[in-house]
XYZ file of C-alpha atoms in Angstrom:
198
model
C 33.082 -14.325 0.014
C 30.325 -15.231 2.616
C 26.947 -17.098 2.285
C 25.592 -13.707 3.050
C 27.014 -11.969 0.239
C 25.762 -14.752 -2.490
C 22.333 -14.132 -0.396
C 22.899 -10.626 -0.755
C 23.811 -10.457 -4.450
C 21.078 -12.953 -5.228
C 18.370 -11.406 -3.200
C 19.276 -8.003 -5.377
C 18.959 -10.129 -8.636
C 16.233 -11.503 -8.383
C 14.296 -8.500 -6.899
C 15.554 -6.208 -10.261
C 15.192 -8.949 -13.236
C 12.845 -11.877 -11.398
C 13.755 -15.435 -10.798
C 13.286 -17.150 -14.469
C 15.975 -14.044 -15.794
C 18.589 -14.389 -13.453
C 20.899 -17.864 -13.437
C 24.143 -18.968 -10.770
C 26.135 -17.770 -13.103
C 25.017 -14.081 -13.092
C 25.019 -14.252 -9.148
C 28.794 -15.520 -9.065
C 29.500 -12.256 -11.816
C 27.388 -9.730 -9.576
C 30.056 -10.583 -6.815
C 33.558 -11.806 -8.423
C 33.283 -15.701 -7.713
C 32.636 -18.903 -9.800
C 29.672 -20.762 -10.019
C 31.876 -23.247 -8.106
C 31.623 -20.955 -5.416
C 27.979 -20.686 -5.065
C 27.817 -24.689 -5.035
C 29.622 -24.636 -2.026
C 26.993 -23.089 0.006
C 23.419 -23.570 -2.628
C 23.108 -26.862 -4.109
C 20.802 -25.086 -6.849
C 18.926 -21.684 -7.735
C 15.741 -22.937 -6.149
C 17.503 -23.138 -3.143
C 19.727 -19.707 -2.965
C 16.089 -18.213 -3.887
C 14.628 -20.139 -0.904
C 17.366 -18.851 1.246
C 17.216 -14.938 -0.244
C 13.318 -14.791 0.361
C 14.004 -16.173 4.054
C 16.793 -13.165 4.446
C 14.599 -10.728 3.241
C 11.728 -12.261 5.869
C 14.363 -12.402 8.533
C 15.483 -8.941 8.031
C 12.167 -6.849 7.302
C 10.831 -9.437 10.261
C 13.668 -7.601 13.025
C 13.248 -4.101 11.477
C 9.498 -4.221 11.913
C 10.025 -5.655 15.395
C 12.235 -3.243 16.633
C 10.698 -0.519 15.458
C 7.042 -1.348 16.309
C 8.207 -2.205 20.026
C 9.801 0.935 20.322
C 6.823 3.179 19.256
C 4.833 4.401 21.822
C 1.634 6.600 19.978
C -0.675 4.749 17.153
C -0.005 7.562 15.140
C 3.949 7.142 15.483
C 2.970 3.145 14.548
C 1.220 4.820 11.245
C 4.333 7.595 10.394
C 6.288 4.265 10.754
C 4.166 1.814 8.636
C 3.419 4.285 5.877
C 6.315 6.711 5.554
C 8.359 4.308 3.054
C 10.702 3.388 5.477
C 10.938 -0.272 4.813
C 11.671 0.638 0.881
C 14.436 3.087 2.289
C 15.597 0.118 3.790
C 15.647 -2.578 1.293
C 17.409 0.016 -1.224
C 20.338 0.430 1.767
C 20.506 -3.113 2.229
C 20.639 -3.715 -1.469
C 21.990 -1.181 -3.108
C 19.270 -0.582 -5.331
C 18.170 2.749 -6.623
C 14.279 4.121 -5.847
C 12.398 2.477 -8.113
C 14.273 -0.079 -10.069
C 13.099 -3.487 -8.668
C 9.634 -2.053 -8.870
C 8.603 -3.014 -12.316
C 9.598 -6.476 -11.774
C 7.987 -6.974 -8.131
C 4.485 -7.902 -9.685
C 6.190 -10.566 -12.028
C 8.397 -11.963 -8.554
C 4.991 -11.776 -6.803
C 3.520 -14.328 -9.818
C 6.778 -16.524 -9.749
C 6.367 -16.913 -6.354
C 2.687 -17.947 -5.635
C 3.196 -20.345 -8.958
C 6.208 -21.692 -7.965
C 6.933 -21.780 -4.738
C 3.318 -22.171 -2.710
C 5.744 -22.846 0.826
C 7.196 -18.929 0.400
C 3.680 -17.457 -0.510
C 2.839 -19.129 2.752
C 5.189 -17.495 4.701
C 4.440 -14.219 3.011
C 0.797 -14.539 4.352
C 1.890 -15.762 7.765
C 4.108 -13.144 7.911
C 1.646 -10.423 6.727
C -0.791 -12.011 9.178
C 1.995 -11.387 12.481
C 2.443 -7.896 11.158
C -1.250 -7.042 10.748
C -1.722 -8.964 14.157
C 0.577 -6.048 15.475
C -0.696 -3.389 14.143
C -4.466 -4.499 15.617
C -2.998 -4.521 19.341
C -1.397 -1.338 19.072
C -4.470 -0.169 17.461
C -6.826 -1.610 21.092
C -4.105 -0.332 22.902
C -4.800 3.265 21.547
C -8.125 2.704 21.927
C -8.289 1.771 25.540
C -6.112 5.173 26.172
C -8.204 7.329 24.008
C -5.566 8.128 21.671
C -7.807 6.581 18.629
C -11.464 5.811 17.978
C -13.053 3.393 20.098
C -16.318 2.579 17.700
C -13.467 1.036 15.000
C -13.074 -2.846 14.390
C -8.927 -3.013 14.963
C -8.724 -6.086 12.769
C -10.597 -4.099 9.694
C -8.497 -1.070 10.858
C -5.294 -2.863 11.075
C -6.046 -4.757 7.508
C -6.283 -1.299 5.814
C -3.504 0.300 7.488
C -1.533 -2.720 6.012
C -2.948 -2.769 2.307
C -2.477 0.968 2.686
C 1.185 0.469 3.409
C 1.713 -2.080 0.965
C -0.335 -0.203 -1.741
C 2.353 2.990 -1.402
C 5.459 0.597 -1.719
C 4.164 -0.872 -4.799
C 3.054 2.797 -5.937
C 6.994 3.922 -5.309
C 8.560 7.439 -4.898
C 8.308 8.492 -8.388
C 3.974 8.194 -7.638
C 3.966 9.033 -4.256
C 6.567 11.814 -2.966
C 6.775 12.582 0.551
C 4.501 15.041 0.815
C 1.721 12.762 -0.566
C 2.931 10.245 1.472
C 2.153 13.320 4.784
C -1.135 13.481 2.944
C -1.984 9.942 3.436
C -0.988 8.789 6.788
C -3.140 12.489 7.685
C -5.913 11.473 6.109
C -6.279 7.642 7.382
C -5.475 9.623 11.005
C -8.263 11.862 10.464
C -10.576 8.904 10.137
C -9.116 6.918 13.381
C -7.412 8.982 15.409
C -9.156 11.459 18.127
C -9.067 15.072 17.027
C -7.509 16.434 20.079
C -4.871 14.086 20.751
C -1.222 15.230 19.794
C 1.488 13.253 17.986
């Protein structure tokens, strides 16, 4: 067994029950070891949470990275950002079904800003990078005509993010993918130059 699985394993614990209900000892059951075997790599639970957040940074962090680099249009950038993409990939990575970590994300979110002020820190910095992107795509679609040019990127970009977020926490049982067309439409039809193509 790996560091990455007990990450793994952990990460996917703590996402469907929160930190306070999960313990070493249901981490070393989720993946056929002893709590002896966790020790060896995590010295405590604070600390294989610590590491689990910083995969799931690290991860989301390389996804977003190589998939914002690669897009060319704004309006591919907001298909990307809003089509539920990231979920799609946390439930791969995880093995979670649509849906079930949702009810206990808001309770995580609480845990974590309580708890743990040095992750909720990098959750903003990292939230910050990503919205950071977003804006210089947006002024790069701007200088080429592809989107408005009268819009404020950073307010633009801050939307496009709490817009993205606000559909994850919604989930697919809420939000289907034709709602999810719906949005990233509308928000286009508000930025984006009417005759400019996909």
């Amino acid at each position: 067994m790996t560091k990455d699985n007990i990450i793994v394993a952990a990460l996917r614990l703590f996402l469907l029950r929160g930190y306070r209900n999960v313990s070493l000892m249901d981490v070393a059951n989720e993946i056929g070891i002893t709590k002896g075997g966790i020790y060896h790599y995590f010295g405590s639970k604070e600390e294989l949470f610590r590491a689990s957040i910083g995969y799931l940074f690290d991860y989301f962090g390389k996804r977003y990275t190589e998939f914002l680099s690669k897009e060319q249009t704004f309006r591919g950038t907001l298909n990307l950002l809003l089509s539920g993409e990231q979920e799609a990939y946390m439930e791969g990575l995880l093995n979670i079904k649509p849906g079930d970590y949702r009810a206990n994300n808001a309770s995580l979110a609480l845990e974590i800003m309580h708890n743990f002020p040095e992750i909720q820190e990098q959750i903003d910095q990292g939230q910050l990078r990503l919205r950071n992107i977003i804006k210089d795509k947006l002024q790069a679609a701007q200088e080429t005509g592809e989107t408005r040019g009268d819009l404020d990127a950073k307010v633009v970009a801050t939307i496009v993010l709490s817009v993205s977020s606000g559909l994850n926490v919604l989930g697919k049982n809420i939000i289907n993918p034709d709602m999810h067309q719906q949005v990233i439409d509308s928000l286009w039809q508000l930025i984006g130059v009417n005759d400019v193509k996909e």
